[in-house]
XYZ file of C-alpha atoms in Angstrom:
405
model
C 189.176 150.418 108.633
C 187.939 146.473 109.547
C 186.504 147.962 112.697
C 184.890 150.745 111.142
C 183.455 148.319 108.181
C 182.236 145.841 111.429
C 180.446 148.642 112.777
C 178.410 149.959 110.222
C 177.539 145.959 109.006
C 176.029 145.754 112.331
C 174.093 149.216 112.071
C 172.648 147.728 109.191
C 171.750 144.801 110.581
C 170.118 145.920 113.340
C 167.555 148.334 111.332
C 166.948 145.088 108.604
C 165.812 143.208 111.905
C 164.081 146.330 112.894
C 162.139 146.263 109.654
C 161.327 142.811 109.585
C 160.113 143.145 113.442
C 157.988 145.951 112.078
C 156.575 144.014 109.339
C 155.800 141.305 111.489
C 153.659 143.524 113.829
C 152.040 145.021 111.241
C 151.146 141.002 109.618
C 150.030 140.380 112.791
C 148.030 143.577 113.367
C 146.096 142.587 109.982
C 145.199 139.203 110.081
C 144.255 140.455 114.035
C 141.618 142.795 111.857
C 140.772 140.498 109.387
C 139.682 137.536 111.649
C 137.838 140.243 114.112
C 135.842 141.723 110.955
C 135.403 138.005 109.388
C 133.884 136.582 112.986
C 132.054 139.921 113.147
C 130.131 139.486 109.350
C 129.585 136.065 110.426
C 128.202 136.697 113.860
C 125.824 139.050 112.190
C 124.855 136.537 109.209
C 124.213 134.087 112.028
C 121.827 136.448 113.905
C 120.138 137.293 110.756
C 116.552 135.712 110.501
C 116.066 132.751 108.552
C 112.623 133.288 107.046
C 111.154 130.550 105.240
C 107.873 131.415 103.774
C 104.589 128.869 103.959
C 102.145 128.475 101.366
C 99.324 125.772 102.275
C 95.623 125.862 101.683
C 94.451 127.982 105.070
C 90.328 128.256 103.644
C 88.773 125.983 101.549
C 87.579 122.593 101.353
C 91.581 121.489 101.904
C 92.171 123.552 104.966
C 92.827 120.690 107.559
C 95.859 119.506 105.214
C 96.698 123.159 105.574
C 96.671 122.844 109.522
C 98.345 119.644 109.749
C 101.012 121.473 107.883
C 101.636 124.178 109.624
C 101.969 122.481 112.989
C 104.455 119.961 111.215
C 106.469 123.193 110.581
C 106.033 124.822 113.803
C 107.374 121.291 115.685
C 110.167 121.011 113.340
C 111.129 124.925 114.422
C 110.622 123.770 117.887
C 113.096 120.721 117.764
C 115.629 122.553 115.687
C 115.524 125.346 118.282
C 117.167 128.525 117.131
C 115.302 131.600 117.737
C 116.618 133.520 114.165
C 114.073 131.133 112.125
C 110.868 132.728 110.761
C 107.807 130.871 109.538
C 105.441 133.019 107.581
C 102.455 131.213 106.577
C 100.134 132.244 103.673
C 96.637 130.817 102.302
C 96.719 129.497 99.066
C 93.403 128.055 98.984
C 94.290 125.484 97.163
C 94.075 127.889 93.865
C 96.793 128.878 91.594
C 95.580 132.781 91.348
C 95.761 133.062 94.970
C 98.936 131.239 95.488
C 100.317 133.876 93.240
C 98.777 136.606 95.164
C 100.253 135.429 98.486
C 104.066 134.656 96.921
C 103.847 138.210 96.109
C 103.009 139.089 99.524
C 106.062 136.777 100.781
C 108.527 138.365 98.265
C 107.764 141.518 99.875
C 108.280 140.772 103.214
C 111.896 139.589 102.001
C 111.299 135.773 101.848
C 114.175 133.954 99.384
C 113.003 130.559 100.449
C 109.325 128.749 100.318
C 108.041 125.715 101.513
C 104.827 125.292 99.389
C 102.194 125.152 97.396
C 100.865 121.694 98.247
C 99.051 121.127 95.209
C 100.391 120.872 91.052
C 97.125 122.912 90.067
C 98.499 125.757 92.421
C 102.052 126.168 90.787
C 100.590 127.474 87.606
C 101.716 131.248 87.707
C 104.998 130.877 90.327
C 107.122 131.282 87.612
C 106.552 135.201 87.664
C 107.695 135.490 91.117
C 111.732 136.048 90.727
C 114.240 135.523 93.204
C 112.242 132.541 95.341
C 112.202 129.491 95.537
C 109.623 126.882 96.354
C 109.892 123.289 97.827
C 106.141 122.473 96.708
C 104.975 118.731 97.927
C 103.748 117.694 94.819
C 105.635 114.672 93.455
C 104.835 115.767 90.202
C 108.366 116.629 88.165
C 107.566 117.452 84.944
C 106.063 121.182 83.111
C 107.596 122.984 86.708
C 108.415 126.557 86.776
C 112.029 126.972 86.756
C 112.159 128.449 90.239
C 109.947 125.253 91.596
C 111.259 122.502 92.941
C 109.376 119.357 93.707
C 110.001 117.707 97.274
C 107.533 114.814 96.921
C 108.169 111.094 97.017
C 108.564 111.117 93.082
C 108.111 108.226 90.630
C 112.138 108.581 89.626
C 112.851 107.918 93.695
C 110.212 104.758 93.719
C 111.345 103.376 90.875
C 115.199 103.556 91.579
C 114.328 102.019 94.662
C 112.351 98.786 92.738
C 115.199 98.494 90.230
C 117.235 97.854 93.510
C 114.828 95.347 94.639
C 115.004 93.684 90.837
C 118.558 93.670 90.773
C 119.174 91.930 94.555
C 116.551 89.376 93.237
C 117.855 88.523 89.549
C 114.762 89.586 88.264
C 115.287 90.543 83.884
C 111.413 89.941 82.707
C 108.765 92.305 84.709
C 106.169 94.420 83.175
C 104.844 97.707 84.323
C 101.115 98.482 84.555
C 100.273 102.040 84.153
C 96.369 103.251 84.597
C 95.105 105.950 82.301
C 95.375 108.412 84.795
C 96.771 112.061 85.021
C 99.883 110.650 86.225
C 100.826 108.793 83.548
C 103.080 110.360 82.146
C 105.239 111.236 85.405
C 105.536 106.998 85.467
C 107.174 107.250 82.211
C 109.543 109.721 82.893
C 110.768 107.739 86.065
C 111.440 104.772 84.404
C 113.111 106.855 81.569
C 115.392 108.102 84.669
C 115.739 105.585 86.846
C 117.039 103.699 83.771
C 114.511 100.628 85.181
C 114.715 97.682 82.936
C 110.928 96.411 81.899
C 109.645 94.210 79.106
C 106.565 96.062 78.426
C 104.592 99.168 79.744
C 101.060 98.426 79.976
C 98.548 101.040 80.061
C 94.972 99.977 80.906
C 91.686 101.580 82.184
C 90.144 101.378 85.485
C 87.171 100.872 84.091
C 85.596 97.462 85.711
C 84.260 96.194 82.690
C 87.249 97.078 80.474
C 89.970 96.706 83.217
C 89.151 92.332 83.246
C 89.619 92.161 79.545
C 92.682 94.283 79.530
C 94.360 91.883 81.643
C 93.219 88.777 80.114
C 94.857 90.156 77.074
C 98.132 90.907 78.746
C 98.124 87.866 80.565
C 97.179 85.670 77.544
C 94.688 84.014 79.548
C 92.202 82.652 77.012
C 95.134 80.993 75.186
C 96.208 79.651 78.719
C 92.982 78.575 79.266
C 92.320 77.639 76.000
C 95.886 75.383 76.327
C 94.080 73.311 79.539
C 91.418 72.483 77.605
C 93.213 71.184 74.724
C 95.868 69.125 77.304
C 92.886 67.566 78.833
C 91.004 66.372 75.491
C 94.542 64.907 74.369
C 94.825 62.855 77.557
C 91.261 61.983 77.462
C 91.888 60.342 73.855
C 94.875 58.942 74.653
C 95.904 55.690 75.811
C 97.849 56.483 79.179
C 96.714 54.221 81.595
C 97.094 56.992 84.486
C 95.102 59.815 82.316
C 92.229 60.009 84.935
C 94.647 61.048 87.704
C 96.306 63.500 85.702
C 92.863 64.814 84.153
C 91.498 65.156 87.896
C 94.523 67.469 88.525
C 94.435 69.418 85.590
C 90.438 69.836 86.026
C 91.698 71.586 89.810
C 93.478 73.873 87.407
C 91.924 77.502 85.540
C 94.873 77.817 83.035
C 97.974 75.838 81.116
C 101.231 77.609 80.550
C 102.936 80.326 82.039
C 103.541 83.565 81.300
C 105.899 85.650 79.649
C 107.099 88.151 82.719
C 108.526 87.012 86.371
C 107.244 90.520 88.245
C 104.577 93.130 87.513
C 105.150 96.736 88.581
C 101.413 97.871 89.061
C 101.664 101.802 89.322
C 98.185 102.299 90.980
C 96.579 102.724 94.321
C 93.398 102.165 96.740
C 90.434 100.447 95.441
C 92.368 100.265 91.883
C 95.144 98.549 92.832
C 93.108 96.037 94.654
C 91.223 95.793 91.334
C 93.675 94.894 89.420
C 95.516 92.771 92.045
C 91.907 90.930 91.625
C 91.943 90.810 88.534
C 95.325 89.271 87.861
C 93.960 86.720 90.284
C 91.005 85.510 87.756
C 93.508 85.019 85.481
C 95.395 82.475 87.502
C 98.877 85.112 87.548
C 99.058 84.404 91.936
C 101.504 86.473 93.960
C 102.718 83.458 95.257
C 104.258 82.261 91.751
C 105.204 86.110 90.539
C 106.312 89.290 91.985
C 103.733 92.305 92.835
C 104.937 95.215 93.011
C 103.668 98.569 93.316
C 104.450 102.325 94.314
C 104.238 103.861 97.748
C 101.393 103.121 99.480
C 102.239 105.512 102.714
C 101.680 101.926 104.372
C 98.066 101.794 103.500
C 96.934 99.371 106.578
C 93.817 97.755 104.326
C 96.629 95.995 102.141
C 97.499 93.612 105.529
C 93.511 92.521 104.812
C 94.350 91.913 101.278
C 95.322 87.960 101.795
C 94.722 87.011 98.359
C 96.898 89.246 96.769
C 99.999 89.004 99.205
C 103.385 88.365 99.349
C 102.873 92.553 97.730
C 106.248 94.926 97.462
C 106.394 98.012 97.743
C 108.773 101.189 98.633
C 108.365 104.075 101.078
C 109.835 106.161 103.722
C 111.204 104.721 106.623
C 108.586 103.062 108.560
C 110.316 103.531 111.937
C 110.977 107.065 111.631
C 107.361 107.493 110.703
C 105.851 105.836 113.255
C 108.265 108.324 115.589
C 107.204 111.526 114.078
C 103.729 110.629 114.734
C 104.037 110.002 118.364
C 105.742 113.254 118.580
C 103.111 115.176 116.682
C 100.348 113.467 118.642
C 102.146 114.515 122.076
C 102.193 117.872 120.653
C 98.992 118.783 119.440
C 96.790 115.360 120.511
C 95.461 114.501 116.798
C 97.638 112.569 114.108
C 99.438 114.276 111.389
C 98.969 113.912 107.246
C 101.166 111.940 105.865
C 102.625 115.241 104.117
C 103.174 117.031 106.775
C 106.456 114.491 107.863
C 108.043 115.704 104.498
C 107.543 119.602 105.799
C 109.066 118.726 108.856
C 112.207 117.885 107.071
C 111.867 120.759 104.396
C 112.292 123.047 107.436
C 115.248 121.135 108.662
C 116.634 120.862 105.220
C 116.230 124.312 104.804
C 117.846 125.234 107.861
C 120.973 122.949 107.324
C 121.570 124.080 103.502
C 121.439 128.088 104.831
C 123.976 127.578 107.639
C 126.023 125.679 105.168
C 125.952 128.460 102.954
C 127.069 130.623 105.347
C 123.214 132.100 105.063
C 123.492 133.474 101.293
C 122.673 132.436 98.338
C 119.396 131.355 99.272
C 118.508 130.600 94.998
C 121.104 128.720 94.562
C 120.980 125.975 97.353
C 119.058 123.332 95.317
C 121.588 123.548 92.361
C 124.574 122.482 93.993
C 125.068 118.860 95.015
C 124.026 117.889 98.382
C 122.907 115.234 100.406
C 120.368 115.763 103.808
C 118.729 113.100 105.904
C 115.406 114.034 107.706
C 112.958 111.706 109.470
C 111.421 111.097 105.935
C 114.908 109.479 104.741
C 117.842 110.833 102.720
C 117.285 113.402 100.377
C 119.603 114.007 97.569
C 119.890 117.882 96.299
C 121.537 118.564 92.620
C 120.333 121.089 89.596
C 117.118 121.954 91.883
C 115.650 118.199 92.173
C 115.329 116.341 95.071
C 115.427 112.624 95.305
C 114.612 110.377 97.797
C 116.242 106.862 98.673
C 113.567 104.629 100.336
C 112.869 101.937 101.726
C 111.501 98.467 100.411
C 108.513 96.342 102.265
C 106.579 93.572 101.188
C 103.142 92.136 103.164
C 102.999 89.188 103.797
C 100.554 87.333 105.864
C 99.310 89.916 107.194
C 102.237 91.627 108.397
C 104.641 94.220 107.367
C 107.994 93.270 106.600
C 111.425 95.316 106.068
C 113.201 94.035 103.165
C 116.106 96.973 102.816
């Protein structure tokens, strides 16, 4: 009976290890099938064609920008070299009517993804084209469609980048200057979100005639001035037996008595910046005693000529890494690129690195999730379809450009 009992415990064990060497085979048979048909839908994603639609002004009185554009892209396809990305250009014309005309056109040819329109004016209608989305280069952020996203140096990036700047340096009083301009506005929503600390924003025309008196009122100049006259007459009448040396130097001055801010953010560029940089000057506020600041200037090389108004701060892309993209777009096509073309080169890169880490789907979400992407242009930081930038900060001083972070 013991032996019996033996023998059929070992029957039975032999068909449990039978079924678990079955089940086994069969585990292995399915996750054999399941990584074949997951490599296999990947493979086949991957081989899918990346096409990232264009929109840039091809006719019209902006159709160089247009052409400086579109070999930006095409040299940015070239370096990343994969074969499965698609650039399809359209004209915009720099209108909004045709803009819309030629998103259609893109939408039907299966584009999710657009780099484009250059201009704010041509965004205007976008927001009736579902399911794409566009990087325009405006720097504009405010009144955007929903399914526009701007990719321009933006006055929320700049101005993070000067609160930096304020912060390494102590500085708690600075004033912004804002002209009347159609920009305006987009300077006070970056200092609403860059959370910039600032005394007093300053709006002023750049009128000639009315800019001087503006900033003799924000400088207090004729009390200033008003203040040396006063401290000479007092020494004059008084008995100090040194009171014509000290009335010699205060006769070599234009004003008594400082004033009430340590920098000056002046959001303005050009011939208007150098107006009001001027300007300042005739009312004895020198660079060399406070701090200028300004926005990007896309290293505007008539500022190194501007003696009188330097030591001058400002941010901007990475100087280096511009100077290298335009060596490699001259060898390419033997003219010099726009300076917006650099920040298409690395939409098409960012583009490109955002699809493969989305496994190639979900091309209308990728600007909502949190990300982070450095191009030649700098880092660009991705969440709830914005894009910031972190720049650099320069300053020019005696006639040279200088790297301060």
């Amino acid at each position: 009976f013991i032996l019996d009992c033996d023998f059929m415990i070992i029957i039975m064990i032999k068909k449990y290890y039978n079924i678990i060497k079955m089940r086994k085979v069969i585990n292995i048979i399915f996750y054999i099938f399941l990584s074949t048909y997951l490599l296999f839908s990947y493979s086949a994603k991957a081989t899918e064609k990346i096409k990232i639609g264009l929109l840039v002004p091809m006719t019209g009185s902006n159709k160089d920008l247009g052409q400086s554009i579109i070999k930006a892209v095409r040299l940015a396809v070239k370096d990343i070299d994969n074969i499965w990305i698609e650039i399809v250009p359209k004209d915009t014309a720099s209108m909004s009517n045709k803009a819309l005309k030629s998103a259609y056109e893109l939408k039907e040819m299966g584009v999710k993804v657009v780099i484009g329109p250059v201009f704010y004016d041509s965004l205007e209608y976008l927001g009736e084209v579902k399911d794409i989305t566009f990087l325009s280069l405006t720097n504009k952020t405010l009144d955007l469609p929903r399914n526009v996203v701007s990719a321009g140096i933006n006055s929320t990036s700049q101005l993070s980048t000067i609160k930096k700047f304020l912060n390494k340096k102590n500085i708690d009083k600075t004033i912004f200057l804002t002209p009347i301009q159609d920009y305006e506005f987009e300077v006070k929503n970056g200092i609403k979100n860059s959370k910039i600390k600032i005394l007093k924003n300053y709006e002023y025309s750049t009128e000639p005639t009315k800019l001087t008196k503006q900033i003799e009122e924000i400088t207090n100049y004729k009390i200033r001035k008003q203040n040396l006259k006063d401290e000479i007459l007092r020494i004059k009448n008084s008995s100090d037996s040194n009171k014509e040396n000290k009335i010699k130097r205060l006769e070599k001055r234009y004003t008594l008595g400082n004033v009430n801010f340590d920098a000056l953010i002046i959001a303005d560029f050009d011939e208007s910046l150098k107006s009001v940089s001027t300007s300042l000057l005739y009312t004895d506020v020198s660079p060399k005693k406070k701090y200028f600041i300004t926005l990007n200037q896309w290293f505007d090389v008539s500022l190194l000529n501007e003696i009188d108004t330097q030591p001058i701060y400002y941010p901007s892309i990475n100087k280096n890494n511009f100077d290298d993209y335009k060596k490699k777009f001259f060898e390419e096509y033997n003219e010099y690129p726009s300076h917006l073309s650099l920040l298409s080169y690395d939409l098409v890169g960012l583009v490109y690195y955002l699809a493969l880490k989305n496994n190639f789907s979900n091309f209308n979400k990728l600007f909502k999730v949190k990300n982070s992407f450095k191009g030649k242009i700098g880092i660009f930081d991705i969440k709830n379809n914005r894009i910031n930038h972190r720049l650099n900060f320069y300053k020019i001083e005696n006639q040279k450009l200088i790297e301060i972070f």
